[in-house]
PDB file of C-alpha atoms and ligand atoms in Angstrom:
ATOM      1  CA  MET W   8      37.821-120.940 -14.733  1.00  0.00           C
ATOM      2  CA  ALA W   9      35.458-119.393 -17.246  1.00  0.00           C
ATOM      3  CA  ILE W  10      32.109-118.520 -15.870  1.00  0.00           C
ATOM      4  CA  ILE W  11      29.145-118.397 -18.361  1.00  0.00           C
ATOM      5  CA  GLY W  12      27.419-115.250 -17.955  1.00  0.00           C
ATOM      6  CA  SER W  13      23.732-113.944 -19.343  1.00  0.00           C
ATOM      7  CA  ARG W  14      23.458-114.495 -23.100  1.00  0.00           C
ATOM      8  CA  GLY W  15      25.986-117.344 -23.221  1.00  0.00           C
ATOM      9  CA  ARG W  16      29.057-114.942 -23.072  1.00  0.00           C
ATOM     10  CA  PRO W  17      31.773-115.633 -20.359  1.00  0.00           C
ATOM     11  CA  ALA W  18      31.399-113.150 -17.501  1.00  0.00           C
ATOM     12  CA  ALA W  19      34.387-111.089 -16.719  1.00  0.00           C
ATOM     13  CA  PRO W  20      36.436-112.560 -13.741  1.00  0.00           C
ATOM     14  CA  VAL W  21      36.066-110.520 -10.413  1.00  0.00           C
ATOM     15  CA  PRO W  22      39.413-108.817  -9.726  1.00  0.00           C
ATOM     16  CA  PRO W  23      40.708-109.718  -6.134  1.00  0.00           C
ATOM     17  CA  ALA W  24      40.352-106.109  -4.916  1.00  0.00           C
ATOM     18  CA  GLN W  25      36.661-106.010  -5.679  1.00  0.00           C
ATOM     19  CA  SER W  26      35.905-109.584  -4.102  1.00  0.00           C
ATOM     20  CA  ASP W  27      33.097-109.633  -1.430  1.00  0.00           C
ATOM     21  CA  GLU W  28      35.704-110.551   1.286  1.00  0.00           C
ATOM     22  CA  LEU W  29      37.391-107.170   1.012  1.00  0.00           C
ATOM     23  CA  THR W  30      34.904-104.767   0.115  1.00  0.00           C
ATOM     24  CA  ARG W  31      32.165-105.605   2.648  1.00  0.00           C
ATOM     25  CA  PRO W  32      31.652-102.586   4.978  1.00  0.00           C
ATOM     26  CA  GLU W  33      32.369-104.655   8.059  1.00  0.00           C
ATOM     27  CA  ALA W  34      35.969-105.237   6.864  1.00  0.00           C
ATOM     28  CA  ALA W  35      36.640-101.476   7.319  1.00  0.00           C
ATOM     29  CA  THR W  36      35.155-101.465  10.719  1.00  0.00           C
ATOM     30  CA  GLU W  37      36.944-104.485  11.838  1.00  0.00           C
ATOM     31  CA  ALA W  38      40.199-102.926  10.643  1.00  0.00           C
ATOM     32  CA  SER W  39      39.715 -99.643  12.582  1.00  0.00           C
ATOM     33  CA  LEU W  40      38.629-101.570  15.572  1.00  0.00           C
ATOM     34  CA  THR W  41      41.869-103.576  15.400  1.00  0.00           C
ATOM     35  CA  VAL W  42      43.864-100.147  15.303  1.00  0.00           C
ATOM     36  CA  VAL W  43      41.700 -98.737  18.060  1.00  0.00           C
ATOM     37  CA  ASN W  44      42.116-102.036  20.180  1.00  0.00           C
ATOM     38  CA  TRP W  45      45.980-102.061  19.512  1.00  0.00           C
ATOM     39  CA  ILE W  46      46.228 -98.452  20.690  1.00  0.00           C
ATOM     40  CA  ASP W  47      44.070 -98.943  23.705  1.00  0.00           C
ATOM     41  CA  GLU W  48      45.788-102.249  24.774  1.00  0.00           C
ATOM     42  CA  ARG W  49      48.911-100.337  25.473  1.00  0.00           C
ATOM     43  CA  ALA W  50      47.725 -96.809  26.269  1.00  0.00           C
ATOM     44  CA  GLN W  51      44.201 -97.820  28.093  1.00  0.00           C
ATOM     45  CA  LEU W  52      42.688 -94.667  27.083  1.00  0.00           C
ATOM     46  CA  SER W  53      39.207 -96.167  27.104  1.00  0.00           C
ATOM     47  CA  GLN W  54      39.178 -96.475  30.854  1.00  0.00           C
ATOM     48  CA  GLY W  55      39.579 -92.667  31.165  1.00  0.00           C
ATOM     49  CA  LEU W  56      37.096 -92.007  28.477  1.00  0.00           C
ATOM     50  CA  ARG W  57      34.359 -94.242  30.121  1.00  0.00           C
ATOM     51  CA  TRP W  58      35.162 -92.338  33.316  1.00  0.00           C
ATOM     52  CA  MET W  59      34.687 -89.127  31.698  1.00  0.00           C
ATOM     53  CA  MET W  60      31.691 -89.991  29.622  1.00  0.00           C
ATOM     54  CA  PHE W  61      29.494 -92.249  31.917  1.00  0.00           C
ATOM     55  CA  ARG W  62      29.121 -90.150  34.735  1.00  0.00           C
ATOM     56  CA  LYS W  63      26.165 -89.506  37.255  1.00  0.00           C
ATOM     57  CA  VAL W  64      24.495 -86.157  36.785  1.00  0.00           C
ATOM     58  CA  PRO W  65      21.947 -84.605  39.116  1.00  0.00           C
ATOM     59  CA  LYS W  66      18.274 -84.609  38.269  1.00  0.00           C
ATOM     60  CA  GLY W  67      16.852 -81.352  37.110  1.00  0.00           C
ATOM     61  CA  ILE W  68      19.882 -79.924  35.349  1.00  0.00           C
ATOM     62  CA  ASN W  69      19.132 -77.538  32.383  1.00  0.00           C
ATOM     63  CA  TRP W  70      20.520 -75.687  29.492  1.00  0.00           C
ATOM     64  CA  ALA W  71      22.245 -73.438  32.006  1.00  0.00           C
ATOM     65  CA  TYR W  72      24.479 -76.349  32.654  1.00  0.00           C
ATOM     66  CA  THR W  73      25.940 -76.105  29.175  1.00  0.00           C
ATOM     67  CA  LEU W  74      27.425 -72.579  29.658  1.00  0.00           C
ATOM     68  CA  GLY W  75      30.836 -74.034  30.808  1.00  0.00           C
ATOM     69  CA  SER W  76      31.053 -76.113  27.689  1.00  0.00           C
ATOM     70  CA  ALA W  77      29.834 -73.175  25.497  1.00  0.00           C
ATOM     71  CA  THR W  78      32.802 -71.159  26.922  1.00  0.00           C
ATOM     72  CA  MET W  79      35.171 -73.983  26.078  1.00  0.00           C
ATOM     73  CA  PHE W  80      34.001 -74.094  22.398  1.00  0.00           C
ATOM     74  CA  ALA W  81      34.642 -70.141  22.354  1.00  0.00           C
ATOM     75  CA  PHE W  82      38.037 -70.727  23.591  1.00  0.00           C
ATOM     76  CA  LEU W  83      38.738 -73.525  21.034  1.00  0.00           C
ATOM     77  CA  ASN W  84      37.157 -71.353  18.349  1.00  0.00           C
ATOM     78  CA  GLN W  85      39.809 -68.434  19.568  1.00  0.00           C
ATOM     79  CA  ALA W  86      42.653 -71.133  19.544  1.00  0.00           C
ATOM     80  CA  VAL W  87      41.853 -72.512  15.921  1.00  0.00           C
ATOM     81  CA  THR W  88      41.133 -69.156  14.282  1.00  0.00           C
ATOM     82  CA  GLY W  89      44.185 -67.633  15.948  1.00  0.00           C
ATOM     83  CA  VAL W  90      46.624 -70.207  14.435  1.00  0.00           C
ATOM     84  CA  PHE W  91      45.242 -69.315  10.952  1.00  0.00           C
ATOM     85  CA  LEU W  92      45.626 -65.587  11.727  1.00  0.00           C
ATOM     86  CA  ALA W  93      49.250 -66.158  12.996  1.00  0.00           C
ATOM     87  CA  MET W  94      50.220 -67.629   9.755  1.00  0.00           C
ATOM     88  CA  TYR W  95      49.664 -64.088   7.934  1.00  0.00           C
ATOM     89  CA  TYR W  96      50.309 -61.517  10.917  1.00  0.00           C
ATOM     90  CA  ARG W  97      53.389 -59.655  11.457  1.00  0.00           C
ATOM     91  CA  PRO W  98      54.166 -58.077  14.615  1.00  0.00           C
ATOM     92  CA  SER W  99      56.039 -55.109  13.146  1.00  0.00           C
ATOM     93  CA  VAL W 100      55.338 -51.427  14.173  1.00  0.00           C
ATOM     94  CA  THR W 101      56.803 -49.909  10.780  1.00  0.00           C
ATOM     95  CA  GLY W 102      53.411 -50.595   8.875  1.00  0.00           C
ATOM     96  CA  GLY W 103      53.930 -54.418   9.034  1.00  0.00           C
ATOM     97  CA  ALA W 104      51.135 -55.259  11.625  1.00  0.00           C
ATOM     98  CA  TYR W 105      48.459 -52.883  10.142  1.00  0.00           C
ATOM     99  CA  GLU W 106      49.312 -54.028   6.665  1.00  0.00           C
ATOM    100  CA  SER W 107      49.281 -57.619   7.396  1.00  0.00           C
ATOM    101  CA  ILE W 108      45.626 -57.471   8.999  1.00  0.00           C
ATOM    102  CA  ARG W 109      44.416 -55.503   5.923  1.00  0.00           C
ATOM    103  CA  ASN W 110      46.047 -58.103   3.745  1.00  0.00           C
ATOM    104  CA  ILE W 111      44.211 -60.962   5.929  1.00  0.00           C
ATOM    105  CA  ASN W 112      40.893 -59.086   5.248  1.00  0.00           C
ATOM    106  CA  ASP W 113      41.437 -58.397   1.656  1.00  0.00           C
ATOM    107  CA  ASN W 114      43.491 -60.936   0.061  1.00  0.00           C
ATOM    108  CA  VAL W 115      43.687 -63.957   2.129  1.00  0.00           C
ATOM    109  CA  PHE W 116      41.145 -66.815   1.200  1.00  0.00           C
ATOM    110  CA  LEU W 117      38.398 -66.713   3.819  1.00  0.00           C
ATOM    111  CA  GLY W 118      40.656 -64.121   5.670  1.00  0.00           C
ATOM    112  CA  GLN W 119      37.946 -61.648   6.592  1.00  0.00           C
ATOM    113  CA  PHE W 120      35.748 -64.494   7.745  1.00  0.00           C
ATOM    114  CA  VAL W 121      38.284 -66.164  10.164  1.00  0.00           C
ATOM    115  CA  HIS W 122      39.366 -62.786  11.320  1.00  0.00           C
ATOM    116  CA  GLY W 123      35.729 -61.875  12.239  1.00  0.00           C
ATOM    117  CA  MET W 124      35.347 -65.370  13.980  1.00  0.00           C
ATOM    118  CA  HIS W 125      38.254 -64.347  16.001  1.00  0.00           C
ATOM    119  CA  LYS W 126      37.211 -60.792  16.719  1.00  0.00           C
ATOM    120  CA  TRP W 127      33.676 -61.485  17.510  1.00  0.00           C
ATOM    121  CA  GLY W 128      34.484 -64.795  19.075  1.00  0.00           C
ATOM    122  CA  ALA W 129      36.376 -62.766  21.846  1.00  0.00           C
ATOM    123  CA  SER W 130      33.439 -60.867  22.735  1.00  0.00           C
ATOM    124  CA  VAL W 131      31.247 -63.966  22.533  1.00  0.00           C
ATOM    125  CA  MET W 132      33.552 -65.676  24.990  1.00  0.00           C
ATOM    126  CA  ILE W 133      33.589 -62.970  27.471  1.00  0.00           C
ATOM    127  CA  VAL W 134      29.609 -62.870  27.422  1.00  0.00           C
ATOM    128  CA  LEU W 135      29.833 -66.695  27.872  1.00  0.00           C
ATOM    129  CA  ILE W 136      32.237 -66.944  30.722  1.00  0.00           C
ATOM    130  CA  PHE W 137      30.221 -64.322  32.687  1.00  0.00           C
ATOM    131  CA  LEU W 138      26.850 -66.177  32.106  1.00  0.00           C
ATOM    132  CA  HIS W 139      28.584 -69.276  33.279  1.00  0.00           C
ATOM    133  CA  MET W 140      29.951 -67.832  36.343  1.00  0.00           C
ATOM    134  CA  GLY W 141      26.520 -66.255  37.084  1.00  0.00           C
ATOM    135  CA  ARG W 142      24.946 -69.635  36.928  1.00  0.00           C
ATOM    136  CA  VAL W 143      27.608 -71.116  39.030  1.00  0.00           C
ATOM    137  CA  PHE W 144      27.094 -68.312  41.479  1.00  0.00           C
ATOM    138  CA  PHE W 145      23.355 -68.206  41.490  1.00  0.00           C
ATOM    139  CA  PHE W 146      23.031 -71.945  42.040  1.00  0.00           C
ATOM    140  CA  GLY W 147      25.578 -71.934  44.719  1.00  0.00           C
ATOM    141  CA  ALA W 148      27.787 -74.316  42.975  1.00  0.00           C
ATOM    142  CA  TYR W 149      30.849 -72.677  44.278  1.00  0.00           C
ATOM    143  CA  LYS W 150      30.358 -73.945  47.683  1.00  0.00           C
ATOM    144  CA  TYR W 151      32.247 -76.859  49.382  1.00  0.00           C
ATOM    145  CA  PRO W 152      33.628 -79.031  47.814  1.00  0.00           C
ATOM    146  CA  ARG W 153      33.771 -77.066  44.653  1.00  0.00           C
ATOM    147  CA  GLU W 154      35.777 -73.837  45.971  1.00  0.00           C
ATOM    148  CA  LEU W 155      38.947 -74.949  43.999  1.00  0.00           C
ATOM    149  CA  SER W 156      36.854 -74.920  40.702  1.00  0.00           C
ATOM    150  CA  TRP W 157      35.636 -71.451  41.417  1.00  0.00           C
ATOM    151  CA  ILE W 158      39.125 -70.286  42.323  1.00  0.00           C
ATOM    152  CA  ILE W 159      40.601 -71.611  38.873  1.00  0.00           C
ATOM    153  CA  GLY W 160      37.691 -70.118  37.313  1.00  0.00           C
ATOM    154  CA  VAL W 161      38.483 -66.600  38.755  1.00  0.00           C
ATOM    155  CA  VAL W 162      41.792 -67.056  37.323  1.00  0.00           C
ATOM    156  CA  LEU W 163      40.427 -68.016  33.972  1.00  0.00           C
ATOM    157  CA  LEU W 164      38.446 -65.026  33.890  1.00  0.00           C
ATOM    158  CA  ILE W 165      41.452 -62.674  34.423  1.00  0.00           C
ATOM    159  CA  LEU W 166      43.244 -64.634  31.782  1.00  0.00           C
ATOM    160  CA  THR W 167      40.385 -64.182  29.280  1.00  0.00           C
ATOM    161  CA  MET W 168      40.349 -60.573  29.934  1.00  0.00           C
ATOM    162  CA  ALA W 169      44.168 -60.308  29.529  1.00  0.00           C
ATOM    163  CA  MET W 170      43.706 -61.958  26.099  1.00  0.00           C
ATOM    164  CA  GLY W 171      41.294 -59.320  25.343  1.00  0.00           C
ATOM    165  CA  PHE W 172      43.601 -56.658  26.396  1.00  0.00           C
ATOM    166  CA  THR W 173      46.821 -57.988  24.636  1.00  0.00           C
ATOM    167  CA  GLY W 174      44.827 -58.862  21.484  1.00  0.00           C
ATOM    168  CA  TYR W 175      43.480 -55.490  21.169  1.00  0.00           C
ATOM    169  CA  LEU W 176      46.882 -53.847  20.366  1.00  0.00           C
ATOM    170  CA  LEU W 177      47.700 -56.315  17.647  1.00  0.00           C
ATOM    171  CA  PRO W 178      45.937 -54.602  14.609  1.00  0.00           C
ATOM    172  CA  PHE W 179      48.053 -51.650  15.717  1.00  0.00           C
ATOM    173  CA  ASP W 180      45.758 -48.944  14.229  1.00  0.00           C
ATOM    174  CA  GLN W 181      44.993 -45.552  15.736  1.00  0.00           C
ATOM    175  CA  ARG W 182      42.191 -46.955  18.065  1.00  0.00           C
ATOM    176  CA  SER W 183      44.302 -49.963  19.191  1.00  0.00           C
ATOM    177  CA  TYR W 184      47.407 -47.903  19.780  1.00  0.00           C
ATOM    178  CA  TRP W 185      45.872 -45.214  22.048  1.00  0.00           C
ATOM    179  CA  ALA W 186      43.265 -47.477  23.771  1.00  0.00           C
ATOM    180  CA  THR W 187      46.434 -49.730  24.737  1.00  0.00           C
ATOM    181  CA  ILE W 188      48.393 -46.704  26.169  1.00  0.00           C
ATOM    182  CA  VAL W 189      45.424 -45.872  28.185  1.00  0.00           C
ATOM    183  CA  GLY W 190      45.164 -49.395  29.432  1.00  0.00           C
ATOM    184  CA  VAL W 191      48.751 -49.596  30.277  1.00  0.00           C
ATOM    185  CA  ASN W 192      48.618 -46.218  32.168  1.00  0.00           C
ATOM    186  CA  ILE W 193      45.700 -47.570  34.070  1.00  0.00           C
ATOM    187  CA  ASN W 194      47.880 -50.479  35.108  1.00  0.00           C
ATOM    188  CA  GLY W 195      50.430 -48.200  36.070  1.00  0.00           C
ATOM    189  CA  THR W 196      48.161 -46.516  38.763  1.00  0.00           C
ATOM    190  CA  ALA W 197      48.096 -49.749  40.867  1.00  0.00           C
ATOM    191  CA  PRO W 198      49.501 -49.370  44.409  1.00  0.00           C
ATOM    192  CA  PHE W 199      53.145 -50.059  44.696  1.00  0.00           C
ATOM    193  CA  LEU W 200      53.337 -52.544  41.740  1.00  0.00           C
ATOM    194  CA  GLY W 201      51.770 -50.153  39.169  1.00  0.00           C
ATOM    195  CA  PRO W 202      54.927 -48.766  37.650  1.00  0.00           C
ATOM    196  CA  TYR W 203      56.577 -52.159  37.487  1.00  0.00           C
ATOM    197  CA  ILE W 204      53.588 -53.533  35.886  1.00  0.00           C
ATOM    198  CA  SER W 205      53.323 -50.899  33.067  1.00  0.00           C
ATOM    199  CA  ASP W 206      57.269 -51.110  32.551  1.00  0.00           C
ATOM    200  CA  PHE W 207      56.682 -54.897  32.063  1.00  0.00           C
ATOM    201  CA  LEU W 208      53.837 -54.277  29.613  1.00  0.00           C
ATOM    202  CA  ARG W 209      55.823 -52.004  27.483  1.00  0.00           C
ATOM    203  CA  GLY W 210      58.961 -53.690  27.616  1.00  0.00           C
ATOM    204  CA  GLY W 211      60.864 -50.565  28.778  1.00  0.00           C
ATOM    205  CA  PRO W 212      59.956 -47.074  29.448  1.00  0.00           C
ATOM    206  CA  GLU W 213      58.904 -46.465  25.842  1.00  0.00           C
ATOM    207  CA  PHE W 214      55.853 -47.678  24.071  1.00  0.00           C
ATOM    208  CA  GLY W 215      57.035 -49.197  20.672  1.00  0.00           C
ATOM    209  CA  ALA W 216      58.159 -52.184  18.543  1.00  0.00           C
ATOM    210  CA  THR W 217      59.134 -54.259  21.923  1.00  0.00           C
ATOM    211  CA  THR W 218      55.815 -53.629  23.216  1.00  0.00           C
ATOM    212  CA  LEU W 219      53.888 -55.005  20.208  1.00  0.00           C
ATOM    213  CA  SER W 220      56.287 -58.135  20.289  1.00  0.00           C
ATOM    214  CA  ARG W 221      55.555 -58.480  23.863  1.00  0.00           C
ATOM    215  CA  PHE W 222      51.703 -58.355  23.623  1.00  0.00           C
ATOM    216  CA  TYR W 223      51.733 -60.613  20.692  1.00  0.00           C
ATOM    217  CA  ALA W 224      54.088 -63.215  22.694  1.00  0.00           C
ATOM    218  CA  ILE W 225      51.870 -62.888  25.586  1.00  0.00           C
ATOM    219  CA  HIS W 226      48.544 -63.181  23.590  1.00  0.00           C
ATOM    220  CA  MET W 227      49.436 -66.072  21.451  1.00  0.00           C
ATOM    221  CA  MET W 228      51.666 -68.157  23.600  1.00  0.00           C
ATOM    222  CA  LEU W 229      51.800 -67.371  27.282  1.00  0.00           C
ATOM    223  CA  ILE W 230      48.202 -66.905  28.158  1.00  0.00           C
ATOM    224  CA  PRO W 231      46.592 -69.595  25.715  1.00  0.00           C
ATOM    225  CA  GLY W 232      49.210 -72.207  27.315  1.00  0.00           C
ATOM    226  CA  LEU W 233      48.067 -71.236  30.828  1.00  0.00           C
ATOM    227  CA  MET W 234      44.433 -71.216  29.855  1.00  0.00           C
ATOM    228  CA  ALA W 235      44.613 -74.571  28.433  1.00  0.00           C
ATOM    229  CA  ALA W 236      46.327 -76.109  31.340  1.00  0.00           C
ATOM    230  CA  LEU W 237      43.834 -74.418  33.894  1.00  0.00           C
ATOM    231  CA  ILE W 238      40.686 -75.372  31.651  1.00  0.00           C
ATOM    232  CA  GLY W 239      42.079 -79.133  31.759  1.00  0.00           C
ATOM    233  CA  LEU W 240      42.313 -78.773  35.610  1.00  0.00           C
ATOM    234  CA  HIS W 241      38.984 -77.261  35.770  1.00  0.00           C
ATOM    235  CA  LEU W 242      37.322 -80.029  33.837  1.00  0.00           C
ATOM    236  CA  TYR W 243      39.118 -82.474  35.803  1.00  0.00           C
ATOM    237  CA  LEU W 244      37.587 -81.085  39.112  1.00  0.00           C
ATOM    238  CA  VAL W 245      34.317 -81.155  37.288  1.00  0.00           C
ATOM    239  CA  MET W 246      34.468 -84.795  36.604  1.00  0.00           C
ATOM    240  CA  LYS W 247      35.962 -85.844  39.912  1.00  0.00           C
ATOM    241  CA  LEU W 248      33.625 -83.904  42.047  1.00  0.00           C
ATOM    242  CA  GLY W 249      30.591 -84.252  39.843  1.00  0.00           C
ATOM    243  CA  ILE W 250      28.132 -81.558  38.826  1.00  0.00           C
ATOM    244  CA  SER W 251      26.286 -79.932  41.774  1.00  0.00           C
ATOM    245  CA  ALA W 252      22.542 -80.202  41.684  1.00  0.00           C
ATOM    246  CA  PRO W 253      20.175 -77.283  40.982  1.00  0.00           C
ATOM    247  CA  PRO W 254      19.205 -75.588  44.406  1.00  0.00           C
ATOM    248  CA  TRP W 255      15.662 -76.776  44.095  1.00  0.00           C
ATOM    249  CA  ILE W 256      16.786 -80.612  43.868  1.00  0.00           C
ATOM    250  CA  LYS W 257      19.418 -80.255  46.609  1.00  0.00           C
ATOM    251  CA  ALA W 258      16.922 -80.231  49.305  1.00  0.00           C
ATOM    252  CA  GLN W 259      16.016 -83.570  48.377  1.00  0.00           C
ATOM    253  CA  GLU W 260      17.673 -86.917  49.580  1.00  0.00           C
ATOM    254  CA  PRO W 261      20.898 -87.523  47.583  1.00  0.00           C
ATOM    255  CA  ASP W 262      19.716 -90.868  46.043  1.00  0.00           C
ATOM    256  CA  VAL W 263      16.707 -89.301  44.688  1.00  0.00           C
ATOM    257  CA  ALA W 264      18.793 -86.277  43.348  1.00  0.00           C
ATOM    258  CA  ILE W 265      20.972 -88.389  41.193  1.00  0.00           C
ATOM    259  CA  GLU W 266      20.244 -90.254  37.930  1.00  0.00           C
ATOM    260  CA  LYS W 267      22.683 -92.229  35.641  1.00  0.00           C
ATOM    261  CA  VAL W 268      23.271 -90.610  32.195  1.00  0.00           C
ATOM    262  CA  GLU W 269      22.034 -92.733  29.196  1.00  0.00           C
ATOM    263  CA  VAL W 270      24.460 -92.285  26.426  1.00  0.00           C
TER     264      VAL W 270
HETATM  265  C1  LIG F  18      37.443 -70.548  30.152  1.00  0.00           C
HETATM  266  C2  LIG F  18      36.469 -70.500  31.037  1.00  0.00           C
HETATM  267  C3  LIG F  18      35.913 -71.618  31.653  1.00  0.00           C
HETATM  268  C4  LIG F  18      35.485 -72.835  31.176  1.00  0.00           C
HETATM  269  C5  LIG F  18      36.067 -73.327  29.697  1.00  0.00           C
HETATM  270  C6  LIG F  18      34.724 -73.484  31.996  1.00  0.00           C
HETATM  271  C7  LIG F  18      34.275 -74.750  31.899  1.00  0.00           C
HETATM  272  C8  LIG F  18      33.368 -75.470  32.683  1.00  0.00           C
HETATM  273  C9  LIG F  18      32.509 -76.571  32.377  1.00  0.00           C
HETATM  274  C10 LIG F  18      32.451 -77.343  31.091  1.00  0.00           C
HETATM  275  C11 LIG F  18      31.952 -76.946  33.663  1.00  0.00           C
HETATM  276  C12 LIG F  18      30.965 -77.992  33.668  1.00  0.00           C
HETATM  277  C13 LIG F  18      29.467 -77.678  34.078  1.00  0.00           C
HETATM  278  C14 LIG F  18      28.890 -76.364  33.595  1.00  0.00           C
HETATM  279  O1  LIG F  18      29.068 -76.051  32.539  1.00  0.00           O
HETATM  280  O2  LIG F  18      28.265 -75.639  34.277  1.00  0.00           O
HETATM  281  C15 LIG F  18      32.255 -75.940  34.598  1.00  0.00           C
HETATM  282  C16 LIG F  18      31.844 -76.103  36.087  1.00  0.00           C
HETATM  283  C17 LIG F  18      32.224 -74.980  36.973  1.00  0.00           C
HETATM  284  N1  LIG F  18      32.835 -73.941  36.837  1.00  0.00           N
HETATM  285 FE1  LIG F  18      33.495 -73.204  34.994  1.00  0.00          FE
HETATM  286  N2  LIG F  18      34.618 -72.774  33.127  1.00  0.00           N
HETATM  287  C18 LIG F  18      35.230 -71.455  33.027  1.00  0.00           C
HETATM  288  C19 LIG F  18      35.183 -70.492  33.883  1.00  0.00           C
HETATM  289  C20 LIG F  18      34.711 -70.215  35.106  1.00  0.00           C
HETATM  290  C21 LIG F  18      34.686 -69.262  35.939  1.00  0.00           C
HETATM  291  C22 LIG F  18      34.996 -67.866  35.667  1.00  0.00           C
HETATM  292  C23 LIG F  18      34.024 -69.590  37.002  1.00  0.00           C
HETATM  293  C24 LIG F  18      33.805 -68.821  38.297  1.00  0.00           C
HETATM  294  C25 LIG F  18      34.622 -67.881  38.679  1.00  0.00           C
HETATM  295  C26 LIG F  18      33.916 -70.942  37.095  1.00  0.00           C
HETATM  296  C27 LIG F  18      33.492 -71.926  38.198  1.00  0.00           C
HETATM  297  C28 LIG F  18      32.838 -73.241  37.908  1.00  0.00           C
HETATM  298  C29 LIG F  18      32.477 -74.005  38.926  1.00  0.00           C
HETATM  299  C30 LIG F  18      32.429 -73.654  40.340  1.00  0.00           C
HETATM  300  C31 LIG F  18      32.003 -75.055  38.386  1.00  0.00           C
HETATM  301  C32 LIG F  18      31.164 -76.347  39.141  1.00  0.00           C
HETATM  302  C33 LIG F  18      29.728 -76.187  38.787  1.00  0.00           C
HETATM  303  C34 LIG F  18      28.956 -77.300  39.244  1.00  0.00           C
HETATM  304  O3  LIG F  18      29.519 -78.362  39.857  1.00  0.00           O
HETATM  305  O4  LIG F  18      27.785 -77.048  39.126  1.00  0.00           O
HETATM  306  N3  LIG F  18      34.198 -71.438  35.894  1.00  0.00           N
HETATM  307  N4  LIG F  18      33.214 -74.938  34.076  1.00  0.00           N
END
């Protein structure tokens, strides 16, 4: 049907793809909601998400309570930047490791930036984990029923330091080489188990190619995997037990000390 437009000329027909029905913004929202509903009807994820997000938190919590999440974001930063570094890094002692790091810094697009994020992120994570542990300690948040959260936290702290130790060797320059030899020797002085630990770290009696591959595997697969699992458990406990109230609020009645989070 010809529609007469302004000045008496027939108006161009509207192609179906641009009709109001298909281009209105709600159509896209409805389509995505249908997909979300389809997944949720089968996986029931929203139930768990609601349990995670709509929690009661104590009155009086402050910025110090964000240090755990900040540590987690530092960990995620390490994981993401680490994946990109692993795409270019070569764990070879005959020039490969050191050269590949130089290549990342000098030639790869944003390589120096990503390498810097990973290197400085490691120190940031150590600082944050200690601050978080300090908050938990000084607020008495390690006491019943949160002892298990503390114990898992201690393991996470050890694993974070082990990440630092194993990562330090990877550039394989003079400093990382000699510092790691010192570190392995210090481990060797542990009572009874010392010699076994340093043998395990070196991958034999000699410090060399196997040591670097071993450190690389531990640094990018073993410890991150363990940490991801333990962080999951740590956060599950935080949600299950709830956040502890600050010491100055704890003294009050429980129903006064709790308020519902408004999201
Ligand atoms: C990768 C390391 C860690 C991550 C990602 C992490 C994450 C978190 C998060 C997100 C919370 C929620 C409340 C808050 O931020 O304070 C929390 C609570 C807690 N964390 Fe950690 N944490 C880590 C290491 C540690 C360490 C080293 C300790 C102690 C040795 C620890 C002990 C605890 C305890 C006891 C709670 C419960 C605190 C409360 O209920 O007030 N965590 N953690």
